Coordinates of C-alpha atoms and ligand atoms in Angstrom, one line a residue:
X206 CA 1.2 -21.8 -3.6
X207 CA 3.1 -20.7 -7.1
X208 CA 2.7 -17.5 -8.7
X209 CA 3.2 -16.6 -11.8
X210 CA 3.4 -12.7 -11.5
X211 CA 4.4 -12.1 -8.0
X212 CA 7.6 -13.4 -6.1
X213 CA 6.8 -14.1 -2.2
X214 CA 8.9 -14.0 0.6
X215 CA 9.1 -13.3 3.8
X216 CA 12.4 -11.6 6.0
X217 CA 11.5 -12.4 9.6
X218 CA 8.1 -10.8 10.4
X219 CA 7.6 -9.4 7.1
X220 CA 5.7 -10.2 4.1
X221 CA 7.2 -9.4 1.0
X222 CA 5.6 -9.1 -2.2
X223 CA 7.2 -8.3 -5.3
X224 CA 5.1 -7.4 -8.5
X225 CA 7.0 -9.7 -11.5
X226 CA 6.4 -9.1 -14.7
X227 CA 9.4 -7.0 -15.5
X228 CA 8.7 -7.1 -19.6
X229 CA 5.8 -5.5 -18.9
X230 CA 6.9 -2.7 -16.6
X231 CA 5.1 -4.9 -13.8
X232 CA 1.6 -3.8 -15.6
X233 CA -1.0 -4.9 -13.3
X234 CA -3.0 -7.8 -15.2
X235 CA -6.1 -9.8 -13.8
X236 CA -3.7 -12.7 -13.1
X237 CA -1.4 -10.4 -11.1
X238 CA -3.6 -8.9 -8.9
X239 CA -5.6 -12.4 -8.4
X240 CA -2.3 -13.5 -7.0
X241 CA -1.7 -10.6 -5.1
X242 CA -5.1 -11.0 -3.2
X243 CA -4.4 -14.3 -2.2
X244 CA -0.7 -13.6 -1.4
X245 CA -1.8 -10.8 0.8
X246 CA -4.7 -13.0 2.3
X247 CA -2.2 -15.4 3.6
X248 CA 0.0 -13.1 5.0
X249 CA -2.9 -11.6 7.2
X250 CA -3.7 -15.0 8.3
X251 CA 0.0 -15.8 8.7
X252 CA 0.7 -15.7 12.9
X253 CA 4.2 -15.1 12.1
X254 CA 4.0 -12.1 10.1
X255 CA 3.8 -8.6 11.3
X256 CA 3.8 -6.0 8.4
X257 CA 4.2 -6.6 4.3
X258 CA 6.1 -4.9 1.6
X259 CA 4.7 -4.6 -1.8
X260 CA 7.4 -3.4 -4.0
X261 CA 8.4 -4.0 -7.7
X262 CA 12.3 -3.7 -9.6
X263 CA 14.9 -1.4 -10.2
X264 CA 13.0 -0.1 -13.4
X265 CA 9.1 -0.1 -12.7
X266 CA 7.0 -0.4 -8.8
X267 CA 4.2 -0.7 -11.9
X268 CA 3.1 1.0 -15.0
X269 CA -0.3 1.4 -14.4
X270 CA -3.2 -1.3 -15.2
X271 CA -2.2 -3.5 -18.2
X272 CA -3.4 -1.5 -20.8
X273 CA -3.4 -4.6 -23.6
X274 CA -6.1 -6.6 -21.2
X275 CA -8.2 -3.7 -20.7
X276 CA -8.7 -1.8 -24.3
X277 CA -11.3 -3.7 -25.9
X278 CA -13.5 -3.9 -22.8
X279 CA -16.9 -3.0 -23.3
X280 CA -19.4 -0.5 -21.1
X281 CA -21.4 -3.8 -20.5
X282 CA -18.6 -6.0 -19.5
X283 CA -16.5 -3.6 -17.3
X284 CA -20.7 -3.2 -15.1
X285 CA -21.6 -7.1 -15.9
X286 CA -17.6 -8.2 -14.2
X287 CA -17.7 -5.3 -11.8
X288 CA -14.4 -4.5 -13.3
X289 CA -12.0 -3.2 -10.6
X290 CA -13.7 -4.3 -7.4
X291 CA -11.1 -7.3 -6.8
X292 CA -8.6 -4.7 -6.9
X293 CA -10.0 -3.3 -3.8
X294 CA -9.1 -6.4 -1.5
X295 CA -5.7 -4.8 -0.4
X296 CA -8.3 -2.8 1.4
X297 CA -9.4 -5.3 3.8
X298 CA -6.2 -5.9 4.9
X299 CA -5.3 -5.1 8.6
X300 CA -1.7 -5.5 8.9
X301 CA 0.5 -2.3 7.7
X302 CA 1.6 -2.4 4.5
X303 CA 4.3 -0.3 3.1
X304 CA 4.9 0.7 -0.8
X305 CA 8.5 0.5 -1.8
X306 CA 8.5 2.2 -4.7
X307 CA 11.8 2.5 -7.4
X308 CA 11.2 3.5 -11.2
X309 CA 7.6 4.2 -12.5
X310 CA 4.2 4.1 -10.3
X311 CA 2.0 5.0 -12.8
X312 CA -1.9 4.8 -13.3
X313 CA -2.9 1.7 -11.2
X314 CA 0.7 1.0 -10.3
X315 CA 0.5 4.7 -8.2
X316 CA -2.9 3.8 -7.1
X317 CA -1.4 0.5 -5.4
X318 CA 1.5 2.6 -4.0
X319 CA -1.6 4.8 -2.6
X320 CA -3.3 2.4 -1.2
X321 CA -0.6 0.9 1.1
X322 CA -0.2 2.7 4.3
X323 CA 3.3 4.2 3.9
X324 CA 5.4 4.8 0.8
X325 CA 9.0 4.6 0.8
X326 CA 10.8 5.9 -2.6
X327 CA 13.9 5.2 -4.1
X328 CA 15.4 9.0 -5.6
X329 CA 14.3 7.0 -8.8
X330 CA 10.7 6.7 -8.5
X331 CA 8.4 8.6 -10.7
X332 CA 4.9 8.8 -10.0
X333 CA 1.9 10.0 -12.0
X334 CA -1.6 8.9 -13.2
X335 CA -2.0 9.7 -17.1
X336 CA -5.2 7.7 -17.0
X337 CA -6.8 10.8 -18.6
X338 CA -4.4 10.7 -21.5
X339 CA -5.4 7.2 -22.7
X340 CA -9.6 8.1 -22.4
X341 CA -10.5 6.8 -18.7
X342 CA -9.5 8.7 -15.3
X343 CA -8.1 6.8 -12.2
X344 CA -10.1 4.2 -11.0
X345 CA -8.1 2.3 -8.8
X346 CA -8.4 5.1 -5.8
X347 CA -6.7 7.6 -7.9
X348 CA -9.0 10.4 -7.6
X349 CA -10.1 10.0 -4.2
X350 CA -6.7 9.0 -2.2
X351 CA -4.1 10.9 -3.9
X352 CA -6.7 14.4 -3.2
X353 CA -6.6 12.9 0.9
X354 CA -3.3 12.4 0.2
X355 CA -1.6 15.6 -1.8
X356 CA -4.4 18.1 -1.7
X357 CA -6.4 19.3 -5.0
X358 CA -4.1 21.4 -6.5
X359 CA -1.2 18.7 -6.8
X360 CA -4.1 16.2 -7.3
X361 CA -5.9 18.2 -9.7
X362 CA -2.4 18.9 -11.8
X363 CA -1.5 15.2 -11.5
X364 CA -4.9 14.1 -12.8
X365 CA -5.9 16.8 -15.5
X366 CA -2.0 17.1 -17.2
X367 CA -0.8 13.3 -16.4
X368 CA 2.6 14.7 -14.8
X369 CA 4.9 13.0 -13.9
X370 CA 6.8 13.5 -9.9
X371 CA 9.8 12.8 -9.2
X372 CA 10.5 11.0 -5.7
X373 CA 11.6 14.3 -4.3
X374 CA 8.6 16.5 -5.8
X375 CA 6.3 13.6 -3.8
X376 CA 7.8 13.9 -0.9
X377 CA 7.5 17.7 -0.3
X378 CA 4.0 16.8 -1.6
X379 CA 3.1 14.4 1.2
X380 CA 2.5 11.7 -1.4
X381 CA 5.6 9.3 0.2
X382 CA 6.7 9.4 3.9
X383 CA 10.6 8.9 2.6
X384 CA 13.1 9.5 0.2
X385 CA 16.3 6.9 -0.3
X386 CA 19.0 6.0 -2.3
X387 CA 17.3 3.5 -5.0
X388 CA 20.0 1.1 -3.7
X389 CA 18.5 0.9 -0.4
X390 CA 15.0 1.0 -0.8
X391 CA 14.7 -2.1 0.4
X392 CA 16.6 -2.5 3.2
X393 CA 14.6 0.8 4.7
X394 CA 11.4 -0.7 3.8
X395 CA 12.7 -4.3 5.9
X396 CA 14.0 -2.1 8.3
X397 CA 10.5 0.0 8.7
X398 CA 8.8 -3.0 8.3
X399 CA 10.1 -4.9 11.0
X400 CA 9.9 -1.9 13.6
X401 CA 6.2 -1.9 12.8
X402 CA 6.1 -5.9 12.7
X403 CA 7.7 -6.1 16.7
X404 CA 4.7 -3.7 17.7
X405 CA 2.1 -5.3 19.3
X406 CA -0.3 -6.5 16.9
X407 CA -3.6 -5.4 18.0
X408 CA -2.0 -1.9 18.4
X409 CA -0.2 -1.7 15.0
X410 CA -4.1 -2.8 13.8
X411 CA -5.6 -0.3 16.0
X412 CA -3.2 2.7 14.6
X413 CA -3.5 1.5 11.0
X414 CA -7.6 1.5 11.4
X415 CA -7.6 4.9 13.1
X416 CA -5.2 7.1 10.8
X417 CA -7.3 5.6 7.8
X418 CA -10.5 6.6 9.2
X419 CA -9.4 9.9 9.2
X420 CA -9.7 9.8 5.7
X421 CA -13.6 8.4 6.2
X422 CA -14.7 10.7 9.5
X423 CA -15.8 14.2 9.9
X424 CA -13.2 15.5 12.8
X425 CA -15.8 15.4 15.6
X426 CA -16.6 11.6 14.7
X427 CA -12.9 10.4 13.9
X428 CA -11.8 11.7 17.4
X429 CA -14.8 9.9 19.0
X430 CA -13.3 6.6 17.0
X431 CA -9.7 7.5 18.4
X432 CA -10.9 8.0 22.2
X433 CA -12.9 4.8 21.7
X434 CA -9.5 2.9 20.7
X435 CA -7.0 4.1 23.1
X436 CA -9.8 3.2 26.4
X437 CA -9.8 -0.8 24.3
X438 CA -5.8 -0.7 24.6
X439 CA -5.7 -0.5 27.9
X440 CA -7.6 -4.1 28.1
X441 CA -4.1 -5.4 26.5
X442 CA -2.2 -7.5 27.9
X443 CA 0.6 -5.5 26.0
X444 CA -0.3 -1.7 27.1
X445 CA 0.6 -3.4 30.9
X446 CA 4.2 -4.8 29.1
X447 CA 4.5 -1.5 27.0
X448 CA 4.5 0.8 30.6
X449 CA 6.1 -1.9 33.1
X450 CA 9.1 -2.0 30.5
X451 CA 9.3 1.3 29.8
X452 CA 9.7 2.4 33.3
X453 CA 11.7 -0.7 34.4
X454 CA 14.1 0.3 31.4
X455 CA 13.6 -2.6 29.5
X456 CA 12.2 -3.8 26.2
X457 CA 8.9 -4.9 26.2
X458 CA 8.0 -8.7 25.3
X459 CA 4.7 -7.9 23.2
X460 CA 1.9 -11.1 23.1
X461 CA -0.3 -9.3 20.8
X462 CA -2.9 -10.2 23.3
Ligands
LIG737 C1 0.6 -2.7 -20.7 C2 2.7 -1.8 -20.7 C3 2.2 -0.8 -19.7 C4 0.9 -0.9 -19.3 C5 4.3 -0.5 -20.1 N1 4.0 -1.6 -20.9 N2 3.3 0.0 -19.4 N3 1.9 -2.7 -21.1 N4 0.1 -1.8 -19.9 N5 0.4 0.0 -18.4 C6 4.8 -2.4 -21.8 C7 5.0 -1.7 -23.1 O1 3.9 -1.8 -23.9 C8 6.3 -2.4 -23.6 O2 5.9 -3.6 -24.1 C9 7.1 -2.6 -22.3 O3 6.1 -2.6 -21.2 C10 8.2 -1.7 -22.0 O4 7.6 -0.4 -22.1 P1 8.2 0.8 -23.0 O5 7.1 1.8 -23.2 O6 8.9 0.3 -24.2 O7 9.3 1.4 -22.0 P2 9.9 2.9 -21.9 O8 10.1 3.4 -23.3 O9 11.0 2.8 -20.9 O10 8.7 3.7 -21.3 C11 8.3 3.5 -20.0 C12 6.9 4.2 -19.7 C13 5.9 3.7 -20.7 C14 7.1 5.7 -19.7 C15 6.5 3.8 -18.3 O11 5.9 2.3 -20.8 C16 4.5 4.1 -20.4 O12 4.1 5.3 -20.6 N6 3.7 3.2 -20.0 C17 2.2 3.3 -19.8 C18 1.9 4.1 -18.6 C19 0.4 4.3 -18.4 O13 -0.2 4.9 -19.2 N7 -0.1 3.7 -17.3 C20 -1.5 3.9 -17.0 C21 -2.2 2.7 -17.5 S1 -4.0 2.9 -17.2 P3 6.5 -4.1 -25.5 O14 5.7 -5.4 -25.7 O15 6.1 -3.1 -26.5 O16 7.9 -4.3 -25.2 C22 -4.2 2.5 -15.7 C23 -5.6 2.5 -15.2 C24 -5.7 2.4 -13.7 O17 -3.3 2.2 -14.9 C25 -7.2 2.5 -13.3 C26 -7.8 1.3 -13.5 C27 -7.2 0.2 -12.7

């Protein structure tokens, strides 16, 4: 497959994805995030792979949706083309994905970042969503993840003033689980990436779908989910490997199985 506005790879057992339309500050376009989807779908179905990366450059994770592609959009076409809905794909994704954001995440570019399962910053990210400053609000997840994700007050000022964070003012927030130099943002992310990536897959599924549904479940019903999960590990193949190594003092040899 060749993409335009994405650059694939893959480092071992990890996916990477690299947003690339650096003139642009990486805005998110239709094109881009068509891409995306199907660069994400193959690395779910890839055997091989483990856990993905969805990172942009030095200068910009993403600026936000592509603001020249959406302006003259009508009320009628954004309802007749469900405008938005294909950018909810990274959602059905079960492997772990981790964000690893340098520069600006703004808008739809922070949404992304949001909508991965870990974020790892370079001391030179910046993240905001000024979506209220050009006439829309977030609509990407904004308003709904970044609240699970921060609490209202940050959420509310992020949203309502179009603030901008820096990486260390998102960390204390919750928003990102680390902080790096920008120089070796990636080489955490790989390294993060490929810890997650040598777990045993069903389990690194099973912890991604349970800490998500968190964000779905009143208490009582997300710990039913939880209890429900942990009795299916212990059908794996792996939980056996997982114990028998730990106490014979050896790694384990995962089957995903
Ligand atoms: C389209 C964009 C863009 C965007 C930057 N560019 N962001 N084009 N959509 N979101 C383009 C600029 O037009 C410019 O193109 C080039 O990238 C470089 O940007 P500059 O502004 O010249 O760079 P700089 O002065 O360094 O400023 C960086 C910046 C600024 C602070 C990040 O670009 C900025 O404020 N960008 C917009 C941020 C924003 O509002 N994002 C939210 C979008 S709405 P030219 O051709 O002039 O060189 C959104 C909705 C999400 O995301 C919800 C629905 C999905």
């Amino acid at each position: 497959m060749t993409y335009e506005n994405i650059i694939v790879s893959e480092q071992g057992a990890v996916g990477i994805i690299q947003f690339n339309r650096p003139k642009a500050l990486n805005a998110l376009n239709a094109a881009m995030i068509t891409e995306l989807n199907t660069a994400l779908d193959a690395f779910q179905m890839e055997v091989a792979i483990g856990a993905i990366i969805l990172t942009g450059n030095e200068k910009a994770f993403a600026a936000g949706a592509d603001v020249r592609e959406m302006k003259d959009k009508t009320f009628a076409q954004v309802k007749d083309e469900n405008f938005l809905h294909d950018w909810d794909h990274i959602n059905t994704i079960t492997k772990p994905i981790i964000a690893a954001v340098s520069g600006f995440a703004l808008g739809g570019g922070c949404e992304y970042a949001l909508a991965c399962d870990l974020i790892i910053a370079a001391d030179t990210a910046k993240f905001s969503l000024p979506e209220t400053s050009l006439g829309i609000i977030p609509g990407a997840g904004g308003t709904q993840r970044l609240v699970r994700a921060v609490g209202k007050a940050k959420a509310m000022d992020m949203i309502l003033t179009g603030r901008m964070i820096d990486a260390g003012e998102a960390e204390r927030s919750g928003l990102v689980s680390r902080v790096v130099a920008a120089a070796q943002v990636m080489e955490e992310a790989i390294l993060v990436a490929t810890k997650i990536a040598a777990l045993s897959r069903p389990v690194a599924k099973a912890a991604k779908y349970a800490v998500n549904s968190a964000a779905e479940l009143p208490l009582s019903e997300g710990l039913k989910l939880e209890r429900s999960a942990i009795h299916a590990m212990f059908d794996l193949y792996d939980q056996k490997e997982g114990m028998a190594a730990f106490l014979e003092k050896r790694t384990a040899k995962f089957e995903n199985r």
